[in-house]
XYZ file of C-alpha atoms in Angstrom:
295
model
C 132.756 122.844 188.242
C 130.686 119.684 187.833
C 129.912 116.941 190.348
C 132.358 114.752 188.427
C 135.048 117.367 189.069
C 134.131 117.281 192.743
C 134.426 113.488 192.744
C 137.958 113.873 191.373
C 138.728 116.358 194.177
C 137.446 113.839 196.752
C 139.890 111.260 195.434
C 142.803 113.709 195.391
C 142.174 114.703 199.006
C 140.981 111.448 200.574
C 142.337 108.367 198.793
C 145.440 108.288 201.003
C 143.234 108.199 204.110
C 140.481 105.846 203.018
C 141.230 104.170 199.697
C 139.527 104.679 196.335
C 136.463 102.467 196.843
C 135.543 103.956 200.209
C 136.003 107.495 198.903
C 133.635 106.717 196.037
C 131.136 105.412 198.573
C 131.445 108.616 200.637
C 131.020 110.812 197.576
C 127.882 109.089 196.329
C 126.354 109.054 199.814
C 127.032 112.787 200.052
C 125.557 113.837 196.708
C 122.499 111.679 197.316
C 121.904 113.194 200.759
C 122.781 116.796 199.837
C 121.515 117.099 196.268
C 119.290 114.034 195.761
C 121.506 112.914 192.916
C 121.975 109.151 192.711
C 125.013 107.313 191.420
C 122.996 106.217 188.394
C 121.790 109.776 187.689
C 125.371 111.035 187.664
C 126.449 108.215 185.370
C 123.684 109.165 182.925
C 124.459 112.869 183.177
C 128.230 113.229 183.823
C 128.152 117.029 183.356
C 125.679 117.436 186.236
C 126.349 120.574 188.262
C 124.730 122.227 191.284
C 124.143 125.800 192.405
C 126.000 125.553 195.715
C 129.096 123.421 196.293
C 129.629 124.626 199.865
C 127.704 121.734 201.518
C 129.806 119.067 199.819
C 133.015 121.016 200.411
C 132.108 121.014 204.091
C 131.650 117.237 203.936
C 135.070 116.931 202.307
C 136.704 118.990 205.035
C 135.130 116.913 207.820
C 136.149 113.671 206.103
C 139.733 114.960 206.037
C 139.391 115.258 209.837
C 138.295 111.576 209.883
C 134.726 112.284 210.928
C 132.406 109.388 210.007
C 130.335 110.154 206.911
C 127.188 108.961 208.703
C 127.640 111.553 211.454
C 128.466 114.264 208.926
C 125.256 113.585 207.000
C 123.283 112.694 210.143
C 121.832 109.602 208.529
C 122.535 106.060 207.397
C 120.726 102.949 206.183
C 120.134 99.718 208.100
C 118.245 96.687 206.788
C 117.013 98.873 203.943
C 115.525 101.437 206.342
C 116.573 105.072 206.936
C 118.058 105.978 210.323
C 119.162 109.206 211.924
C 122.478 108.999 213.793
C 124.639 111.367 215.777
C 127.511 111.246 218.257
C 125.243 109.794 220.953
C 124.609 106.604 218.968
C 126.795 103.966 217.402
C 126.697 103.809 213.624
C 124.741 100.653 212.690
C 126.979 98.095 211.024
C 126.544 95.284 208.488
C 127.322 92.668 211.173
C 124.313 93.853 213.148
C 122.152 93.577 210.037
C 123.240 89.941 209.915
C 122.082 89.520 213.511
C 118.638 90.890 212.617
C 118.439 88.589 209.605
C 119.299 85.628 211.825
C 116.542 86.523 214.286
C 114.025 86.839 211.470
C 115.000 83.468 210.044
C 114.768 81.726 213.432
C 111.337 83.108 214.278
C 109.762 83.182 210.849
C 106.178 84.042 211.798
C 105.407 87.523 210.493
C 102.013 87.864 212.163
C 102.973 86.367 215.505
C 102.067 88.467 218.543
C 105.402 88.008 220.262
C 107.265 90.185 222.762
C 110.795 91.344 221.963
C 113.302 93.242 224.097
C 116.379 94.957 222.627
C 118.897 95.858 225.346
C 121.315 98.696 224.560
C 119.272 99.886 221.603
C 121.307 102.995 220.666
C 119.812 104.341 217.431
C 117.040 101.753 217.771
C 118.173 99.932 214.638
C 117.592 96.347 215.840
C 114.263 97.029 217.553
C 112.914 99.137 214.690
C 113.988 96.695 211.969
C 112.237 93.857 213.834
C 109.135 95.967 214.482
C 108.983 96.886 210.796
C 109.175 93.248 209.743
C 106.831 91.969 212.463
C 104.088 94.630 212.844
C 102.100 92.518 215.334
C 105.049 92.061 217.690
C 105.309 94.076 220.912
C 108.797 95.547 220.801
C 110.610 97.111 223.751
C 113.995 98.820 223.587
C 116.199 99.821 226.504
C 119.176 102.143 226.753
C 120.980 103.954 229.554
C 121.481 107.072 227.406
C 118.626 109.574 227.261
C 120.327 111.244 224.292
C 120.490 107.960 222.359
C 116.822 107.302 223.109
C 115.867 110.687 221.640
C 117.421 109.567 218.361
C 115.817 106.118 218.596
C 112.368 107.667 219.076
C 112.915 109.849 216.000
C 113.877 106.736 214.046
C 110.769 104.855 215.165
C 108.629 107.755 213.956
C 110.627 107.997 210.713
C 109.994 104.318 210.004
C 106.389 104.387 211.240
C 106.705 101.665 213.885
C 105.644 101.376 217.516
C 108.427 100.646 219.998
C 108.247 101.097 223.787
C 111.496 102.826 224.748
C 112.879 102.500 228.268
C 115.601 104.628 229.821
C 117.428 102.322 232.213
C 120.791 100.844 233.094
C 120.572 97.075 232.684
C 123.351 96.762 235.244
C 121.109 98.516 237.778
C 117.766 97.456 236.279
C 115.479 100.166 237.562
C 113.722 100.650 234.231
C 109.950 101.037 234.130
C 107.547 101.548 231.241
C 104.084 103.058 230.934
C 101.232 100.564 230.803
C 97.481 100.802 230.252
C 96.934 98.481 233.217
C 99.448 99.987 235.593
C 100.947 103.481 235.298
C 104.490 102.255 235.961
C 104.905 98.586 235.119
C 108.285 97.111 236.006
C 110.249 95.750 233.078
C 111.301 92.817 235.248
C 107.657 91.703 235.428
C 107.384 91.145 231.672
C 108.082 87.904 229.811
C 109.672 88.020 226.369
C 109.874 85.580 223.480
C 113.091 87.143 222.199
C 115.784 89.120 224.007
C 118.524 90.568 221.831
C 121.508 92.724 222.678
C 124.526 94.286 221.044
C 126.056 95.580 224.275
C 129.440 97.249 224.853
C 132.066 94.561 224.263
C 135.326 96.162 223.138
C 137.997 95.826 225.815
C 140.138 98.838 226.691
C 143.193 96.908 225.499
C 141.686 96.719 222.014
C 141.571 100.495 221.545
C 144.995 100.424 219.909
C 143.588 98.385 217.010
C 140.652 100.694 216.286
C 140.448 103.232 213.488
C 140.612 106.888 214.566
C 137.258 107.704 212.933
C 135.606 105.215 215.323
C 137.724 105.826 218.406
C 137.510 109.613 218.231
C 133.841 109.958 217.327
C 131.580 107.095 218.388
C 130.271 107.008 221.985
C 132.656 105.163 224.299
C 129.743 104.376 226.617
C 128.342 102.093 223.904
C 131.689 100.602 222.889
C 133.997 99.806 225.773
C 134.171 97.559 228.819
C 136.896 97.145 231.425
C 139.588 94.601 230.620
C 139.094 92.817 233.931
C 135.352 92.267 233.433
C 134.647 92.198 229.674
C 131.486 90.076 229.913
C 129.759 92.210 232.533
C 126.837 93.075 230.235
C 126.523 89.534 228.883
C 126.404 88.093 232.398
C 123.751 90.557 233.573
C 121.627 90.193 230.431
C 121.877 86.396 230.486
C 120.725 86.306 234.104
C 117.882 88.684 233.227
C 116.961 86.415 230.309
C 116.817 83.377 232.607
C 114.112 85.163 234.584
C 112.343 87.024 231.794
C 112.342 84.799 228.731
C 109.310 82.648 228.104
C 109.782 78.885 227.863
C 111.742 78.157 224.669
C 112.444 81.864 224.347
C 115.495 82.936 222.347
C 118.481 84.974 223.492
C 120.641 86.617 220.817
C 123.918 88.458 221.293
C 126.369 90.274 219.086
C 129.732 89.425 220.630
C 133.427 90.184 220.810
C 135.124 87.801 218.379
C 137.931 87.138 220.897
C 135.524 86.116 223.667
C 133.266 83.668 221.832
C 134.203 80.638 223.953
C 133.724 82.565 227.200
C 130.329 83.852 226.062
C 129.207 80.364 225.060
C 130.283 79.044 228.459
C 128.241 81.778 230.121
C 125.102 80.580 228.338
C 125.919 76.952 229.155
C 126.347 77.819 232.833
C 122.898 79.418 232.793
C 121.329 76.271 231.283
C 120.641 77.605 227.809
C 120.437 74.923 225.151
C 120.774 74.684 221.350
C 123.567 77.252 221.565
C 124.828 78.373 218.173
C 127.764 80.563 217.183
C 127.703 82.366 213.828
C 130.421 84.185 211.953
C 129.834 87.486 210.189
C 130.615 88.363 206.579
C 134.233 88.965 207.612
C 134.514 85.379 208.979
C 134.727 86.597 212.568
C 132.855 84.960 215.448
C 130.157 87.585 215.908
C 126.740 86.238 216.979
C 125.390 83.758 219.501
C 121.944 82.287 220.037
C 120.661 80.276 222.984
C 117.295 78.740 223.866
C 115.835 78.925 227.345
C 114.305 75.637 228.421
C 111.946 75.375 231.358
C 109.650 78.027 232.807
């Protein structure tokens, strides 16, 4: 059997579930991760074979069970950087890459010694991508999940960046971080130039529209909010930003497309200015930016 034969088997077994293009994507991700064979290498050598097909057969079996390929392989790519992922972290998505690109374009000073806080960091993808691009920035990343933070710390080391990780619940805000000046400096005492968050925003009522591979595998703690209070994280983070953003500091959110107007109104009510709403590549309302005026 060759890898090309295996690709044909992938299509036979999976096209009904995922469609031809996505199955091709899964296959090439798998052979790259398992055998270090790129799509181009296979195109140049179509009779390529390997000694042990069991690893990719295992991937095939898990894909048939609708396990996300990123969790199966334990890795993914975000903003051109490698990231470890597991069931304790959301899989970084293209929409979130767009959010990072927006932040970079709005604060286009690579060597600026700014302070950034990422709330609900998960795998650390936003914080680490910003730290990689802005090596002189002081980047902090908060999450309520100790298990997610373990992955985020691995990703910071993998990408050779410094990020101060904080285990805390933003809704309870008891997080503290080590400091050279004070052993346990309160997060609430710091001022930031940028606060960014991709918090839980999917309402329980929206579960019925979600794909099984997301609903049955990704952490619900990072996905869902109660129907009766869907902006709970946005409200808390916005109020925190009022207190902890520097003058003219920027607040960025990834948002629920169905709650864009409500989220904008929340920023307006908290006296943010220059509020902008951006759509993602799928033409869905997905990102918001606001500027804090005053001290």
